[in-house]
Short mmCIF file of C-alpha atoms and ligand atoms in Angstrom, two decimals:
data_model
loop_
_atom_site.label_atom_id
_atom_site.label_comp_id
_atom_site.label_asym_id
_atom_site.label_seq_id
_atom_site.Cartn_x
_atom_site.Cartn_y
_atom_site.Cartn_z
CA MET A 281 52.84 -42.61 44.89
CA LYS A 282 55.24 -41.57 42.18
CA LYS A 283 54.40 -38.68 39.89
CA LEU A 284 55.84 -38.06 36.42
CA ILE A 285 58.14 -35.10 35.95
CA ARG A 286 59.41 -35.80 32.43
CA ASN A 287 60.14 -38.95 30.40
CA ASN A 288 61.75 -41.40 32.90
CA VAL A 289 62.01 -38.96 35.82
CA TYR A 290 59.53 -39.18 38.69
CA TRP A 291 58.80 -37.35 41.95
CA VAL A 292 58.75 -39.78 44.91
CA GLY A 293 58.83 -37.35 47.82
CA LYS A 294 56.56 -36.37 50.68
CA THR A 295 53.96 -33.58 50.55
CA ASP A 296 53.52 -32.48 54.10
CA TRP A 297 50.26 -30.58 54.37
CA GLU A 298 50.36 -30.52 58.18
CA LEU A 299 53.87 -29.09 58.69
CA ASP A 300 53.71 -25.82 60.61
CA SER A 301 57.32 -25.03 61.44
CA PHE A 302 60.79 -25.79 60.26
CA HIS A 303 64.28 -25.56 61.72
CA GLY A 304 62.71 -26.12 65.14
CA GLY A 305 60.37 -23.16 65.54
CA ASP A 306 62.64 -20.74 63.64
CA TYR A 307 60.70 -20.82 60.35
CA SER A 308 56.92 -20.61 60.26
CA ILE A 309 55.11 -22.66 57.66
CA ASN A 310 51.66 -21.47 56.68
CA HIS A 311 50.69 -23.52 53.63
CA GLY A 312 52.41 -26.88 54.14
CA SER A 313 55.60 -27.93 52.45
CA SER A 314 57.25 -30.88 50.80
CA GLN A 315 60.50 -32.83 50.80
CA ASN A 316 61.02 -33.61 47.14
CA SER A 317 62.82 -36.78 46.21
CA TYR A 318 63.30 -37.81 42.58
CA LEU A 319 63.75 -41.14 40.79
CA VAL A 320 65.55 -41.34 37.46
CA LYS A 321 64.86 -44.57 35.65
CA GLU A 322 67.19 -44.79 32.70
CA GLU A 323 69.44 -47.84 32.09
CA LYS A 324 70.57 -47.03 35.59
CA THR A 325 68.14 -46.21 38.35
CA VAL A 326 69.09 -43.21 40.51
CA LEU A 327 67.42 -41.85 43.59
CA ILE A 328 68.05 -38.09 44.13
CA ASP A 329 67.62 -37.02 47.77
CA THR A 330 65.18 -38.63 50.29
CA VAL A 331 62.81 -37.18 52.99
CA TRP A 332 62.84 -36.14 56.63
CA MET A 333 63.28 -39.05 59.09
CA PRO A 334 59.62 -39.07 60.46
CA HIS A 335 58.47 -39.86 56.90
CA SER A 336 61.19 -42.46 56.30
CA ALA A 337 59.11 -45.61 56.58
CA GLU A 338 56.28 -44.21 54.43
CA PHE A 339 58.82 -43.08 51.83
CA ILE A 340 60.57 -46.42 51.63
CA ASN A 341 57.28 -48.33 51.51
CA ASN A 342 56.01 -46.13 48.66
CA LEU A 343 59.30 -46.51 46.83
CA ALA A 344 59.19 -50.33 47.27
CA ASP A 345 55.71 -50.33 45.78
CA GLU A 346 57.12 -48.73 42.64
CA ILE A 347 60.48 -50.46 42.21
CA ASP A 348 62.56 -53.22 43.58
CA LEU A 349 64.77 -51.32 46.00
CA HIS A 350 67.70 -53.47 44.89
CA SER A 351 67.35 -52.01 41.39
CA ILE A 352 68.57 -48.63 42.72
CA ASP A 353 72.09 -48.32 41.27
CA PHE A 354 73.01 -44.95 42.76
CA ILE A 355 71.80 -42.51 45.37
CA VAL A 356 72.59 -38.83 45.02
CA ALA A 357 72.60 -36.83 48.27
CA ASN A 358 72.63 -33.20 47.14
CA HIS A 359 72.65 -31.95 50.75
CA GLY A 360 73.15 -33.63 54.16
CA GLU A 361 70.51 -31.73 56.14
CA VAL A 362 68.09 -34.14 57.76
CA ASP A 363 65.05 -33.07 55.76
CA HIS A 364 66.63 -34.57 52.69
CA SER A 365 68.86 -37.28 54.11
CA GLY A 366 66.57 -38.54 56.92
CA ALA A 367 65.50 -41.76 55.14
CA LEU A 368 69.08 -42.76 54.18
CA PRO A 369 69.84 -44.85 57.29
CA ALA A 370 66.70 -47.03 56.90
CA LEU A 371 67.08 -47.24 53.13
CA LEU A 372 70.75 -48.19 53.23
CA GLU A 373 69.93 -50.88 55.77
CA LYS A 374 67.86 -52.46 53.09
CA ILE A 375 70.33 -51.88 50.19
CA PRO A 376 73.77 -51.65 51.91
CA GLY A 377 76.70 -50.75 49.74
CA THR A 378 74.65 -48.70 47.26
CA PRO A 379 76.91 -45.82 46.16
CA VAL A 380 75.96 -42.42 47.63
CA TYR A 381 77.17 -39.52 45.44
CA CYS A 382 77.75 -36.31 47.39
CA THR A 383 80.29 -33.58 48.12
CA ALA A 384 83.26 -34.07 50.48
CA ASN A 385 81.47 -31.81 52.97
CA ALA A 386 78.36 -33.97 52.77
CA VAL A 387 80.37 -37.01 53.81
CA LYS A 388 81.16 -35.01 56.96
CA SER A 389 77.55 -33.96 57.63
CA LEU A 390 76.05 -37.35 56.82
CA THR A 391 78.62 -39.26 58.90
CA GLY A 392 78.33 -36.73 61.72
CA GLN A 393 74.57 -37.19 61.91
CA TYR A 394 74.11 -40.89 61.20
CA HIS A 395 77.47 -42.43 62.23
CA HIS A 396 77.82 -44.72 59.25
CA PRO A 397 81.35 -44.16 57.96
CA GLU A 398 81.06 -47.50 56.10
CA TRP A 399 78.49 -46.11 53.63
CA ASN A 400 79.76 -46.31 50.08
CA PHE A 401 80.38 -42.56 49.56
CA LYS A 402 81.47 -41.38 46.14
CA VAL A 403 82.77 -37.87 46.48
CA VAL A 404 82.04 -35.56 43.57
CA LYS A 405 82.82 -31.98 42.71
CA THR A 406 81.68 -29.44 40.12
CA GLY A 407 82.02 -30.83 36.61
CA ASP A 408 82.03 -34.53 37.61
CA THR A 409 79.46 -36.71 35.83
CA LEU A 410 77.63 -39.98 36.36
CA ASP A 411 76.50 -41.98 33.37
CA VAL A 412 72.86 -43.09 33.79
CA GLY A 413 72.54 -44.79 30.39
CA ASN A 414 70.49 -44.06 27.26
CA GLY A 415 72.99 -41.31 26.45
CA LYS A 416 72.19 -39.31 29.54
CA LYS A 417 74.33 -38.36 32.49
CA LEU A 418 74.10 -36.46 35.74
CA LEU A 419 76.36 -33.45 35.90
CA PHE A 420 77.24 -32.34 39.45
CA MET A 421 77.58 -28.76 40.54
CA GLU A 422 78.74 -27.75 43.99
CA MET A 423 76.44 -25.12 45.55
CA LYS A 424 78.66 -24.26 48.50
CA MET A 425 76.91 -22.06 51.08
CA LEU A 426 73.57 -22.34 49.24
CA HIS A 427 72.83 -22.84 52.00
CA TRP A 428 75.27 -25.29 53.62
CA PRO A 429 78.96 -25.96 52.84
CA ASP A 430 77.85 -29.43 51.69
CA SER A 431 75.12 -28.36 49.19
CA MET A 432 75.20 -29.30 45.52
CA ALA A 433 72.89 -29.53 42.53
CA SER A 434 72.67 -32.21 39.89
CA TYR A 435 71.76 -31.64 36.22
CA LEU A 436 70.31 -34.43 34.09
CA THR A 437 71.42 -34.05 30.45
CA GLY A 438 68.96 -35.01 27.74
CA ASP A 439 65.98 -34.06 29.91
CA ASN A 440 67.65 -30.75 30.98
CA ILE A 441 66.48 -30.94 34.55
CA LEU A 442 68.32 -29.13 37.30
CA PHE A 443 67.81 -30.80 40.69
CA SER A 444 68.69 -27.72 42.65
CA ASN A 445 68.04 -28.98 46.17
CA ASP A 446 67.22 -26.10 48.58
CA SER A 447 67.90 -23.31 46.13
CA PHE A 448 64.84 -22.09 44.20
CA GLY A 449 62.46 -23.91 46.59
CA GLN A 450 59.61 -22.71 48.76
CA HIS A 451 57.87 -24.07 51.83
CA LEU A 452 54.61 -24.66 50.04
CA ALA A 453 52.55 -27.85 49.58
CA VAL A 454 51.50 -28.16 45.93
CA GLY A 455 49.59 -31.37 45.22
CA GLU A 456 49.94 -30.81 41.42
CA LEU A 457 53.73 -30.43 41.91
CA PHE A 458 54.32 -27.69 39.32
CA ALA A 459 54.72 -23.98 39.88
CA ASP A 460 52.43 -23.16 37.00
CA ARG A 461 49.64 -25.16 38.79
CA ALA A 462 50.24 -23.54 42.18
CA ASP A 463 48.31 -20.56 43.62
CA GLN A 464 50.53 -17.77 42.28
CA CYS A 465 50.09 -15.51 45.30
CA PHE A 466 51.18 -18.25 47.69
CA LEU A 467 53.96 -19.35 45.35
CA TRP A 468 55.73 -16.03 45.16
CA GLU A 469 54.99 -15.09 48.78
CA GLU A 470 56.61 -18.33 49.91
CA ALA A 471 59.48 -18.14 47.42
CA VAL A 472 60.60 -14.71 48.64
CA LYS A 473 60.05 -15.62 52.32
CA TYR A 474 62.24 -18.71 51.73
CA TYR A 475 64.96 -16.63 50.06
CA VAL A 476 64.97 -14.02 52.82
CA ASN A 477 64.95 -16.38 55.81
CA ILE A 478 67.24 -19.08 54.40
CA LEU A 479 69.43 -17.71 51.63
CA ASN A 480 69.73 -13.95 52.13
CA PRO A 481 72.87 -14.26 54.36
CA PHE A 482 74.52 -16.07 51.44
CA SER A 483 73.44 -13.60 48.71
CA ILE A 484 77.02 -13.03 47.54
CA PHE A 485 77.30 -16.74 46.81
CA VAL A 486 73.86 -16.76 45.14
CA LYS A 487 74.93 -14.07 42.71
CA LYS A 488 78.26 -15.76 41.87
CA LYS A 489 76.60 -19.16 41.39
CA ILE A 490 73.94 -17.82 39.08
CA GLU A 491 76.66 -16.15 36.99
CA GLU A 492 78.50 -19.49 36.95
CA ILE A 493 75.41 -21.39 35.87
CA ARG A 494 74.65 -18.87 33.11
CA ALA A 495 78.26 -19.08 31.89
CA MET A 496 77.93 -22.85 31.61
CA ASN A 497 75.36 -22.20 28.89
CA VAL A 498 73.37 -25.35 29.56
CA GLN A 499 69.73 -25.58 28.56
CA ILE A 500 67.52 -25.76 31.65
CA ASP A 501 63.96 -26.90 30.95
CA ILE A 502 62.96 -27.79 34.46
CA ILE A 503 64.21 -26.72 37.88
CA ALA A 504 63.23 -29.33 40.46
CA PRO A 505 64.04 -28.10 43.99
CA SER A 506 63.84 -30.14 47.14
CA HIS A 507 60.94 -28.10 48.63
CA GLY A 508 57.74 -26.90 47.09
CA ALA A 509 56.79 -26.42 43.50
CA ILE A 510 58.80 -27.51 40.41
CA TRP A 511 59.51 -24.82 37.83
CA ARG A 512 58.78 -26.06 34.23
CA ASP A 513 57.09 -23.04 32.68
CA ASN A 514 59.87 -20.50 32.07
CA PRO A 515 62.05 -22.05 34.80
CA MET A 516 64.60 -19.26 34.55
CA GLN A 517 62.04 -16.84 36.06
CA ILE A 518 63.02 -18.00 39.55
CA VAL A 519 66.75 -17.77 38.67
CA ASP A 520 66.24 -14.24 37.47
CA LYS A 521 64.35 -13.38 40.69
CA TYR A 522 67.18 -14.85 42.78
CA TYR A 523 69.67 -12.78 40.88
CA GLN A 524 67.63 -9.65 41.62
CA TRP A 525 67.13 -10.61 45.27
CA SER A 526 70.82 -11.32 45.76
CA GLN A 527 71.83 -7.69 45.06
CA ASP A 528 70.72 -5.60 48.06
CA TYR A 529 67.12 -5.87 47.01
CA ARG A 530 64.70 -3.15 48.07
CA GLU A 531 61.40 -1.66 47.01
CA ASP A 532 59.96 1.77 47.75
CA GLN A 533 58.69 0.54 51.11
CA ILE A 534 59.37 1.61 54.67
CA SER A 535 58.42 -0.66 57.59
CA VAL A 536 57.78 0.54 61.11
CA ILE A 537 58.43 -2.27 63.63
CA TYR A 538 57.99 -2.14 67.35
CA ASP A 539 56.97 -3.73 70.61
CA THR A 540 55.26 -1.82 73.35
CA MET A 541 54.44 -2.11 77.07
CA TRP A 542 51.62 0.34 77.67
CA ASP A 543 50.99 1.58 74.13
CA GLY A 544 53.18 4.70 74.22
CA THR A 545 55.71 3.25 71.78
CA LYS A 546 52.82 1.84 69.74
CA THR A 547 51.35 5.30 69.45
CA LEU A 548 54.76 6.64 68.25
CA ALA A 549 54.96 3.79 65.70
CA HIS A 550 51.63 4.74 64.17
CA GLN A 551 52.45 8.45 64.19
CA ILE A 552 55.78 7.80 62.43
CA GLY A 553 54.02 5.62 59.92
CA GLU A 554 51.43 8.36 59.18
CA ALA A 555 54.16 11.02 58.96
CA ILE A 556 56.15 8.93 56.37
CA ALA A 557 53.00 8.37 54.32
CA GLY A 558 52.32 12.12 54.42
CA ILE A 559 55.86 13.07 53.30
CA SER A 560 56.24 10.34 50.72
CA PRO A 561 52.81 9.28 49.46
CA GLN A 562 54.20 6.93 46.78
CA THR A 563 56.07 4.88 49.42
CA LYS A 564 54.40 1.74 50.83
CA VAL A 565 54.32 2.05 54.63
CA LYS A 566 53.68 -1.00 56.78
CA ILE A 567 53.54 -1.31 60.58
CA PHE A 568 54.36 -4.49 62.50
CA ASN A 569 54.19 -5.47 66.15
CA ILE A 570 57.00 -7.91 66.83
CA THR A 571 54.95 -10.01 69.28
CA LYS A 572 51.79 -10.10 67.12
CA ASP A 573 53.16 -10.55 63.59
CA ASP A 574 55.08 -13.53 62.29
CA LYS A 575 58.80 -13.14 62.72
CA ASN A 576 59.70 -14.58 59.33
CA ASP A 577 57.07 -12.48 57.58
CA ILE A 578 58.35 -9.32 59.22
CA MET A 579 61.87 -10.17 57.99
CA THR A 580 60.48 -10.60 54.48
CA GLU A 581 59.00 -7.09 54.78
CA VAL A 582 62.36 -5.74 56.00
CA PHE A 583 63.94 -7.33 52.89
CA LYS A 584 61.54 -5.41 50.68
CA SER A 585 62.01 -2.16 52.61
CA ARG A 586 64.50 0.59 51.82
CA ALA A 587 64.29 1.74 55.43
CA ILE A 588 62.83 0.69 58.76
CA ALA A 589 61.94 2.47 61.97
CA LEU A 590 62.41 0.30 65.07
CA GLY A 591 60.85 1.01 68.44
CA SER A 592 61.02 -0.29 71.97
CA PRO A 593 60.25 1.23 75.33
CA THR A 594 62.94 1.24 77.97
CA VAL A 595 62.65 -1.61 80.46
CA MET A 596 65.21 -2.30 83.17
CA GLY A 597 67.66 0.03 81.50
CA ASP A 598 67.40 -1.86 78.23
CA ILE A 599 64.97 -2.80 75.46
CA LEU A 600 62.21 -5.38 75.58
CA SER A 601 63.52 -8.95 75.26
CA SER A 602 61.13 -9.51 72.29
CA VAL A 603 62.89 -6.71 70.42
CA SER A 604 66.32 -7.93 71.54
CA GLY A 605 65.64 -11.45 70.19
CA TRP A 606 64.24 -10.02 66.97
CA LEU A 607 67.37 -7.92 66.52
CA GLN A 608 69.54 -11.01 66.94
CA PHE A 609 67.69 -12.68 64.05
CA LEU A 610 67.81 -9.48 62.01
CA GLY A 611 71.62 -9.46 62.31
CA GLU A 612 71.86 -13.05 61.22
CA LEU A 613 70.06 -12.31 57.96
CA LYS A 614 72.72 -9.77 56.98
CA PHE A 615 70.64 -7.19 55.19
CA LYS A 616 72.61 -4.50 53.37
CA ASN A 617 72.08 -1.02 52.05
CA LYS A 618 69.11 -0.12 54.30
CA LYS A 619 68.41 2.90 56.45
CA ALA A 620 66.92 2.82 59.95
CA ALA A 621 65.67 5.12 62.69
CA VAL A 622 64.87 4.45 66.36
CA PHE A 623 62.13 5.42 68.71
CA GLY A 624 60.74 4.51 72.12
CA CYS A 625 59.02 5.75 75.25
CA TYR A 626 60.45 5.63 78.77
CA GLY A 627 59.41 6.58 82.29
CA TRP A 628 62.70 7.06 84.16
CA SER A 629 66.05 6.34 82.53
CA GLY A 630 65.35 6.09 78.75
CA GLU A 631 68.19 3.89 77.38
CA SER A 632 66.13 2.09 74.74
CA VAL A 633 66.89 4.34 71.73
CA LYS A 634 70.62 4.20 72.41
CA VAL A 635 70.50 0.36 72.66
CA LEU A 636 68.43 0.15 69.48
CA ARG A 637 70.85 2.43 67.65
CA GLU A 638 73.85 0.33 68.69
CA LYS A 639 72.25 -3.02 67.76
CA LEU A 640 70.90 -1.77 64.43
CA THR A 641 74.30 -0.37 63.50
CA ALA A 642 75.90 -3.71 64.41
CA ALA A 643 73.28 -5.42 62.19
CA GLY A 644 74.53 -3.36 59.24
CA PHE A 645 71.85 -0.63 59.07
CA ALA A 646 72.70 3.07 58.48
CA VAL A 647 70.92 4.60 61.48
CA ALA A 648 69.68 8.17 60.97
CA GLU A 649 70.55 10.87 63.49
CA PRO A 650 66.95 12.01 64.24
CA GLU A 651 65.22 9.82 66.84
CA VAL A 652 62.17 9.90 69.04
CA ARG A 653 62.96 9.45 72.72
CA CYS A 654 59.75 10.20 74.46
CA ASN A 655 59.26 10.61 78.23
CA TRP A 656 56.02 8.91 79.28
CA ASN A 657 53.36 9.22 76.61
CA PRO A 658 53.70 11.15 73.35
CA THR A 659 52.29 14.66 73.19
CA GLN A 660 52.41 17.40 70.61
CA ALA A 661 55.98 18.03 71.80
CA GLU A 662 57.11 14.84 69.98
CA HIS A 663 55.63 16.02 66.70
CA GLU A 664 58.76 17.67 65.37
CA LYS A 665 60.91 14.69 66.26
CA ILE A 666 58.47 12.35 64.51
CA ILE A 667 58.54 14.54 61.39
CA ALA A 668 62.36 14.57 61.49
CA VAL A 669 62.51 10.78 61.73
CA ALA A 670 59.97 10.42 58.92
CA ARG A 671 61.92 12.88 56.67
CA ALA A 672 65.23 11.10 57.34
CA LEU A 673 63.69 7.74 56.30
CA ALA A 674 61.59 8.94 53.42
CA GLU A 675 64.34 10.84 51.61
CA LYS A 676 66.04 8.76 48.89
FE1 FEO B 774 65.90 -28.36 52.96
FE2 FEO B 774 68.93 -27.28 53.98
O1 FEO B 774 67.46 -28.45 53.92
#
């Protein structure tokens, strides 16, 4: 069922209340999500983005209930990833030859995925426009690396709507569509989680793109992303947040993160957390077990932190595989300007703190000299080391 956004612009996407993961299992979804598709019905009819392939038939049936599919003059594919392009093959079977406006890189991604080089691609770049009638046009803006090389946004003049695709989105199902109608706790929690886990590696591009958008001096009344809620009440609030987040964001928070075999390293984690709280009472201190807490949520907490302490016991001359895998993901997210310290228990050889130090350094963290390398279970003897770690992390 279509829903009105403004004047002749409608949402025709899929709200997926049941979705529980994304990008395979790499992104946890806790409150549903949506794939937002938009229909612009001016003198010309334009479909902006589609939905994920499993929802393709439902999407096309709903669209056919609203309009004659043959009345679609243009399709805009802002991004080739399958969650937005998945219905294109079935749709273009019904309306072959309909022009598909996209970037040169999106021709590569769409052709690579669907093997239809005969689709009527119209390659656009930043500044190109498409006349939709009634004095309005779509202005295209490449959004390279936000978050794929093929990404772009489209801006509808007259209605001043920025169809931003993945940027400014959230994985959140909002039946009422608009951010001002969403649960504000969920909205911001999901917006920051989305930024951290999808866009943070590309923060340098985020900052430059926002500066470019601001320099264009166009009035933006609505930001309509391809996931989650649509921003219509002070839409620039999410742009301002992205600008802040894109510049080595951190709060006065320190996170202690660990996995443990027989609770020795867990004990250290809690003692370090308490020591930090004692030394720096104004600092938020949070403790996470890598195997019990959600991976994407922990990364969001790392993003907010100015420092982390990371712990693993030694196992087979190395660290636990859970911590190893977590560190791999940590490196991919390319956090900057954060301190770290390492800790861990061991029975025999005790390599874990060295491995943690090397991997955290490779992930871009400034690893403090003090560490807690504890033989067997912690005793009072570890106290000084714990205080030294806490001091190194707490000092600003
Ligand atoms: Fe929502 Fe990059 O796809």
